[in-house]
Tab-separated table of C-alpha atoms and ligand atoms in Angstrom:
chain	number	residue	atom	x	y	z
A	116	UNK	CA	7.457	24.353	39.153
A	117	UNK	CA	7.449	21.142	37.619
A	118	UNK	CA	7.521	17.626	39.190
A	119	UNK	CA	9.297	14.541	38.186
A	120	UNK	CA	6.225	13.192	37.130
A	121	UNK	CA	4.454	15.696	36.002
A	122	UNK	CA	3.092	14.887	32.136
A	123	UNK	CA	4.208	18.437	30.841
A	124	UNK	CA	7.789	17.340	32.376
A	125	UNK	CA	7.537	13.568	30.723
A	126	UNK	CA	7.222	15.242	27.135
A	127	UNK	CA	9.577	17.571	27.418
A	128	UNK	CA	12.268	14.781	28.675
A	129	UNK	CA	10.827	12.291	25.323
A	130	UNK	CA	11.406	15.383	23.021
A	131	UNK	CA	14.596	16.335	24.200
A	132	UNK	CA	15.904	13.120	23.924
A	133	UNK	CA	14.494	12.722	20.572
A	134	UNK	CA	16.010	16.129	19.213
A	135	UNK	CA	19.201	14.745	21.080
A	136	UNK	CA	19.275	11.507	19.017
A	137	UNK	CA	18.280	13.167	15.843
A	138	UNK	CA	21.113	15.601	15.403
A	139	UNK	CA	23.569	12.233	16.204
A	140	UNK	CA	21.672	10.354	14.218
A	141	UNK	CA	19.084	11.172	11.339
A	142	UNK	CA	15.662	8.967	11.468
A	143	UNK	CA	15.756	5.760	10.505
A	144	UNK	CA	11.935	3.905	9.640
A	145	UNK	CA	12.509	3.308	6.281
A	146	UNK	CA	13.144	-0.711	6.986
A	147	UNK	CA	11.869	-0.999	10.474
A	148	UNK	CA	8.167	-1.460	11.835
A	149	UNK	CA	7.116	-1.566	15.799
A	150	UNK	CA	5.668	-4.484	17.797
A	151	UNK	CA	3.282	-3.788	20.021
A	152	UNK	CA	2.738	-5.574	23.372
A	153	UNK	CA	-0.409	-6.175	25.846
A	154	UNK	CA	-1.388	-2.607	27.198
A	155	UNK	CA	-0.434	-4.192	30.968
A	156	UNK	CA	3.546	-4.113	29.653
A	157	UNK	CA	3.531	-0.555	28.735
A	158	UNK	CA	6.499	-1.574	26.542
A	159	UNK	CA	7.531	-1.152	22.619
A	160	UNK	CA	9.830	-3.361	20.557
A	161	UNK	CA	10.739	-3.364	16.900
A	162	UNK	CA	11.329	-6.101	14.196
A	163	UNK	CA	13.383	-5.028	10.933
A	164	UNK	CA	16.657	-4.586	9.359
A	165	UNK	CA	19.325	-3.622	12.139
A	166	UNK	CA	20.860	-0.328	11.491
A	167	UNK	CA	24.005	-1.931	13.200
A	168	UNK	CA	24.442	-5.149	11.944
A	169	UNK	CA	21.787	-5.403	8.868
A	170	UNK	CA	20.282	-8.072	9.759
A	171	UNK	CA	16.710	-8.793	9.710
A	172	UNK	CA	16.222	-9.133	13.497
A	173	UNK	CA	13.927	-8.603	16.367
A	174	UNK	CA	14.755	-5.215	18.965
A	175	UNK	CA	13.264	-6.097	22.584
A	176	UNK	CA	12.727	-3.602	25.205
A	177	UNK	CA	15.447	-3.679	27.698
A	178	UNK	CA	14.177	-2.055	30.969
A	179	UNK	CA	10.761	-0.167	31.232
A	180	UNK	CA	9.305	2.706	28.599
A	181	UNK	CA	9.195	6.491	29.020
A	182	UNK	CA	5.296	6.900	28.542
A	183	UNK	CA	3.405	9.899	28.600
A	184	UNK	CA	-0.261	11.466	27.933
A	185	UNK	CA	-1.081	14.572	26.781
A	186	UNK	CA	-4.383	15.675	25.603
A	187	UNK	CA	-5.719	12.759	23.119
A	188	UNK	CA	-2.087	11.793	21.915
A	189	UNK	CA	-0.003	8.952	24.096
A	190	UNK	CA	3.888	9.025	23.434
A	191	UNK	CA	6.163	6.260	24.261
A	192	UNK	CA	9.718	5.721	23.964
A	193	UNK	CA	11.431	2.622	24.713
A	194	UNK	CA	15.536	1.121	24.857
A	195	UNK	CA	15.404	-2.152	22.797
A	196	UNK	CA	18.280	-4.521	21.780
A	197	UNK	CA	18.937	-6.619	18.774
A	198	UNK	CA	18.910	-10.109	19.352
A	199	UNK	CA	21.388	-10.268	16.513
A	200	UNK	CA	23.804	-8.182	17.717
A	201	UNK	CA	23.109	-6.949	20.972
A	202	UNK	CA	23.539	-3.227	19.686
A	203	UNK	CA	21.119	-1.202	21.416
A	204	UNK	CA	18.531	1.618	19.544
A	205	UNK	CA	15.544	3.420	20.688
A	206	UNK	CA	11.759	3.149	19.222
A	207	UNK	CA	9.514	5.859	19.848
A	208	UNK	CA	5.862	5.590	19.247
A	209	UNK	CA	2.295	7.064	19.478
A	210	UNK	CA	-1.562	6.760	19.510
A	211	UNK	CA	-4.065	8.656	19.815
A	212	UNK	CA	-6.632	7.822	22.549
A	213	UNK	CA	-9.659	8.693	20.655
A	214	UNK	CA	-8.846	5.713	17.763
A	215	UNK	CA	-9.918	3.100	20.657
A	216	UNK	CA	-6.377	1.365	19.190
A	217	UNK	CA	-4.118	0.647	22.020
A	218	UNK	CA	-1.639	-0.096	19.333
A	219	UNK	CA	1.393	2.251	18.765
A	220	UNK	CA	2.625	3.890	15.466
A	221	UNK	CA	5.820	4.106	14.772
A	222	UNK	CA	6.802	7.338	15.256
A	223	UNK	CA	10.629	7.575	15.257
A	224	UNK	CA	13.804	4.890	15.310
A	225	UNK	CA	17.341	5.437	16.043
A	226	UNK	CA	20.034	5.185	15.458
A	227	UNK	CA	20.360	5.845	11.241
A	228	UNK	CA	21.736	2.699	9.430
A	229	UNK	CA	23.483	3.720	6.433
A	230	UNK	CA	22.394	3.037	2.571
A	231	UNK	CA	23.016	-0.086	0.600
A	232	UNK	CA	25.502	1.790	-2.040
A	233	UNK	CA	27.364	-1.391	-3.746
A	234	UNK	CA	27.435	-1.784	-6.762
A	235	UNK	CA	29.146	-4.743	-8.737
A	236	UNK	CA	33.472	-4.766	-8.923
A	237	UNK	CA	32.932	-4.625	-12.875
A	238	UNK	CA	31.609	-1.677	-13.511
A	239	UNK	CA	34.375	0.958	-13.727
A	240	UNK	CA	35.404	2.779	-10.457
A	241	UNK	CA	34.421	6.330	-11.254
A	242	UNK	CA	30.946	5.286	-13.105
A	243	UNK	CA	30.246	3.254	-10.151
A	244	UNK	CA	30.560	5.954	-7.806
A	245	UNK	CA	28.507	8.152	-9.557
A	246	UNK	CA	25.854	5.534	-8.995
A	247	UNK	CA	26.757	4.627	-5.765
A	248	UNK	CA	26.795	8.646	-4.926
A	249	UNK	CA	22.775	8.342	-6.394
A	250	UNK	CA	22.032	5.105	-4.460
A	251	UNK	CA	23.119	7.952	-1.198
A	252	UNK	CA	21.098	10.196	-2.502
A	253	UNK	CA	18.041	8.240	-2.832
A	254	UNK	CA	18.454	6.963	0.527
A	255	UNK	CA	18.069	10.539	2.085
A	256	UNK	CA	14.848	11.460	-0.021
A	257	UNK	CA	17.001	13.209	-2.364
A	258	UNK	CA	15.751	12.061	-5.502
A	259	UNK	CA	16.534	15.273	-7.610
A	260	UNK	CA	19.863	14.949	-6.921
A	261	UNK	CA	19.569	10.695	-7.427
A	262	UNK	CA	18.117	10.901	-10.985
A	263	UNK	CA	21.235	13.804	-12.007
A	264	UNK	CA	23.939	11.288	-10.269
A	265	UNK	CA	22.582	8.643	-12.735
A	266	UNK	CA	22.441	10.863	-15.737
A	267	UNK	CA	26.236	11.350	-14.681
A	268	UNK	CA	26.957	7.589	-14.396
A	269	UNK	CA	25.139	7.114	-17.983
A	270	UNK	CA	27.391	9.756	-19.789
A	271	UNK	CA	30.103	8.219	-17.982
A	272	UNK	CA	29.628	5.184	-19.194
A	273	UNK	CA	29.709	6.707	-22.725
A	274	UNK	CA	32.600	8.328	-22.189
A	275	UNK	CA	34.213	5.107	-20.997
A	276	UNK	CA	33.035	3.866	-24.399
A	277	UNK	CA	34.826	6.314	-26.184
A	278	UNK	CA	31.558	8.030	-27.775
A	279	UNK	CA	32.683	10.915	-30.141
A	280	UNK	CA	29.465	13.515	-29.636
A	281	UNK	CA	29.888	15.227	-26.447
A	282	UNK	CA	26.013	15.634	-26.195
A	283	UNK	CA	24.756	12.749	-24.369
A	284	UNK	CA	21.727	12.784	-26.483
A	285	UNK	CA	24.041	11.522	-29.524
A	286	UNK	CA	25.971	9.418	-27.463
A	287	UNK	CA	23.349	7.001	-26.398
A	288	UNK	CA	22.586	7.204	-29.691
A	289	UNK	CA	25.772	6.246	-30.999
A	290	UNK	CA	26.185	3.463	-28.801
A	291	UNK	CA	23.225	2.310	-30.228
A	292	UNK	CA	23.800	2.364	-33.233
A	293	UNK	CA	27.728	0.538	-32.837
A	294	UNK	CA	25.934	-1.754	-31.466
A	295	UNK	CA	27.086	-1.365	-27.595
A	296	UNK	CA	23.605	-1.642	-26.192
A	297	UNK	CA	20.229	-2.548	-27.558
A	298	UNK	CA	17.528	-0.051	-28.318
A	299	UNK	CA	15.517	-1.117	-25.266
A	300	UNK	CA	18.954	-0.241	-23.290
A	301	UNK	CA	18.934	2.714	-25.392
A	302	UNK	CA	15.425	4.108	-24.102
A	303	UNK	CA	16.257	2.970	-21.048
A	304	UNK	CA	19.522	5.564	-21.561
A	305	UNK	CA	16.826	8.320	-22.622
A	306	UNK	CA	14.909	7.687	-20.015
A	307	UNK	CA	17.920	8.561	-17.589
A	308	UNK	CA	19.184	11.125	-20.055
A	309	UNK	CA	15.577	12.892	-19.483
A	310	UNK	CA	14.816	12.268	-15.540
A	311	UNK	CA	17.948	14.083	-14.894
A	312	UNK	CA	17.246	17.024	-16.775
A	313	UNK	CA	14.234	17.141	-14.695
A	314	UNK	CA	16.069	16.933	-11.475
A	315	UNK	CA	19.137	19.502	-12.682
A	316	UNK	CA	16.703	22.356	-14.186
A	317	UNK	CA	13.727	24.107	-12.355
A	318	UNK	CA	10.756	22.347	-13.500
A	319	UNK	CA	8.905	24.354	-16.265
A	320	UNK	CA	8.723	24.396	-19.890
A	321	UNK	CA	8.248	20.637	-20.216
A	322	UNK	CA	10.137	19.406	-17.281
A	323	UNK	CA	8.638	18.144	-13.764
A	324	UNK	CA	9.659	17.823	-10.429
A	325	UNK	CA	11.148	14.455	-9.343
A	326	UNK	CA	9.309	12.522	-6.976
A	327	UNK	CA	10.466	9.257	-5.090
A	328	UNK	CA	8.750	6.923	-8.217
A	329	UNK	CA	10.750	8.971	-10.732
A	330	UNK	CA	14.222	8.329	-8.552
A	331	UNK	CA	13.582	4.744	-8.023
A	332	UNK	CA	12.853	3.854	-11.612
A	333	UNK	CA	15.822	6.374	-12.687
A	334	UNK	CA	18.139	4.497	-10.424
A	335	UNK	CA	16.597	0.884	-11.178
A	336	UNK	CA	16.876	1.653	-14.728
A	337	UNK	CA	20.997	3.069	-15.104
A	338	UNK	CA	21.697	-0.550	-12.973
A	339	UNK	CA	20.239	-2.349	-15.285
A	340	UNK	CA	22.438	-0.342	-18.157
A	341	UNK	CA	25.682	-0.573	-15.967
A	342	UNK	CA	25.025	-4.137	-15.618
A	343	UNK	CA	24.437	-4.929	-19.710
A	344	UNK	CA	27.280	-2.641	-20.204
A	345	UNK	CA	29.507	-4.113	-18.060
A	346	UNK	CA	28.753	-7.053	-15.502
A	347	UNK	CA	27.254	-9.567	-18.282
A	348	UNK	CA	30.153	-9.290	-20.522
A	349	UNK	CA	32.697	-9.771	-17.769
A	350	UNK	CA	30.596	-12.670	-16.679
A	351	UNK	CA	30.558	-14.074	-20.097
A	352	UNK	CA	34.214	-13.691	-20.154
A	353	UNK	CA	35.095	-15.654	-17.160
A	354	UNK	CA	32.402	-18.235	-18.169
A	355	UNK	CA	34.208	-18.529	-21.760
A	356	UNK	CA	37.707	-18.643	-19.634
A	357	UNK	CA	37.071	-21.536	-17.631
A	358	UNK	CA	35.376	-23.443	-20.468
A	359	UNK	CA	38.613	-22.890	-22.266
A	360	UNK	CA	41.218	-24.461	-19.524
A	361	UNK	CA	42.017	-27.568	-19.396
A	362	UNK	CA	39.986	-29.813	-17.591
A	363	UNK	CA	41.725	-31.948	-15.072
A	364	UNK	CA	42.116	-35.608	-15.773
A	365	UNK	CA	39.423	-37.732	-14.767
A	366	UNK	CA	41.061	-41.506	-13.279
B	494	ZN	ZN1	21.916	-5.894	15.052
C-alpha cells in the first residue's frame, strides 16, 4: 500500500490533477513562460499574458508546491495568482536531474485563455466571422482548417463585391482588373486562394500539408486584404467627412 508521501503516490496525485484540469480546461503555454526561484523555495511562478484578465502580468505562488522525484525527472506543480487580477491558475513544471539545471521547464499552464478573434467593425459581419472563425482555428493548432476559413472570407469578400465568375480564381481576378484591389492585393488573394486548397484537399498532386508558417502567413495575409478592402476606405470616408463639416467658429 501506498503512503501519503510516498513518490509513486506524489505523481499519481500531480497527474491526476493535471488530466483533471485538462479536460476543464485545454493547455494554455502559448503566451506564458515560468519563473524559477532559489532551489531552497521549492516554488514556481509564471510571468505572461493572463488567461483571465489578458494582461501582461506576473502569477506568484500562493501556498507551497506539489514536488516530486522520480527516476532522473523532477515534477512540480504550483497554485499562483495574478497580481493583476487576483484570478488564480496552476503552473506545472519539470527538470531533469541529470542537466545539473535546477531550473524548471514549463511543462503545463492552466486554465486556457481564449483567442484574440476581433477583427475591425468595418469589415462586413459574415466575412468577418469567417476570419474570426480562422483566427479560432489557428489558435488551437488547426491551421488546415485556418488557411480554408480564410479562403472562405476571401471569396466572401468577392461575393460582397458583386464578382460575376463564381470561380474564385476569376474573381480575384476580376477585382483586379475593376480595379477593387491592386495586383499585390491580388497575389496576396492567390496566395489565400491556393493555401486553402492545400488545407481542404489531401495533399498530393501538387498540394502540401499546412503547417503553422503556412496558417500564420494565410491568416496575416486575408487581414491585410479585409483591411484594403474595407477598413482604409471607411477610414478615408470619415476622414473626408469631418474635413467637410463645418468648422466651429474660432473667437
Ligand atoms: Zn489576471
Amino acid at each position: 500500500m501506498l503512503s501519503m508521501s510516498s513518490p509513486l503516490h506524489m505523481i499519481t496525485f500531480i497527474e491526476i490533477v493535471r488530466q483533471a484540469v485538462s479536460e476543464l480546461w485545454p493547455c494554455y503555454t502559448s503566451d506564458v513562460n515560468i519563473v524559477n526561484f532559489p532551489p531552497q523555495f521549492q516554488q514556481i511562478g509564471a510571468s505572461g499574458t493572463c488567461p483571465h484578465c489578458k494582461a501582461v502580468s506576473l502569477f506568484v505562488p500562493v501556498g507551497g508546491a506539489c514536488s516530486i522525484a522520480m527516476g532522473t525527472t523532477h515534477d512540480i506543480c504550483n497554485a499562483v495568482q495574478c497580481q493583476a487580477c487576483k484570478k488564480f491558475a496552476l503552473v506545472v513544471g519539470r527538470r531533469m536531474s541529470t542537466s545539473g539545471d535546477h531550473n524548471y521547464g514549463l511543462v503545463d499552464f492552466y486554465p486556457a485563455g481564449s483567442p484574440n478573434d476581433a477583427v475591425d467593425s468595418n469589415v462586413p459581419s459574415g466575412i468577418a466571422e469567417d476570419l474570426r472563425e480562422a483566427l479560432r482555428c489557428r489558435w488551437v493548432k488547426a491551421y488546415r482548417a485556418a488557411v480554408v476559413m480564410c479562403r472562405r472570407a476571401i471569396q466572401s469578400a468577392c461575393v460582397d463585391k458583386e464578382m460575376a465568375d463564381a470561380k474564385l480564381q476569376n474573381q480575384i481576378d476580376e477585382m483586379a482588373t475593376k480595379g477593387l484591389i491592386t495586383e499585390p492585393l491580388k497575389q496576396w488573394a492567390h496566395e489565400v486562394r491556393l493555401g486553402g486548397n492545400d488545407g481542404a484537399h489531401p495533399y498530393k498532386d501538387g498540394l502540401k500539408d499546412v503547417i503553422e508558417q503556412d496558417a500564420d502567413e494565410i491568416i496575416q495575409f486575408t487581414g491585410e486584404f479585409l483591411h484594403h478592402i474595407y477598413v482604409m476606405p471607411a477610414a478615408l470616408a470619415a476622414r473626408q467627412a469631418s474635413r467637410a463639416a463645418p468648422k466651429p467658429k474660432t473667437a
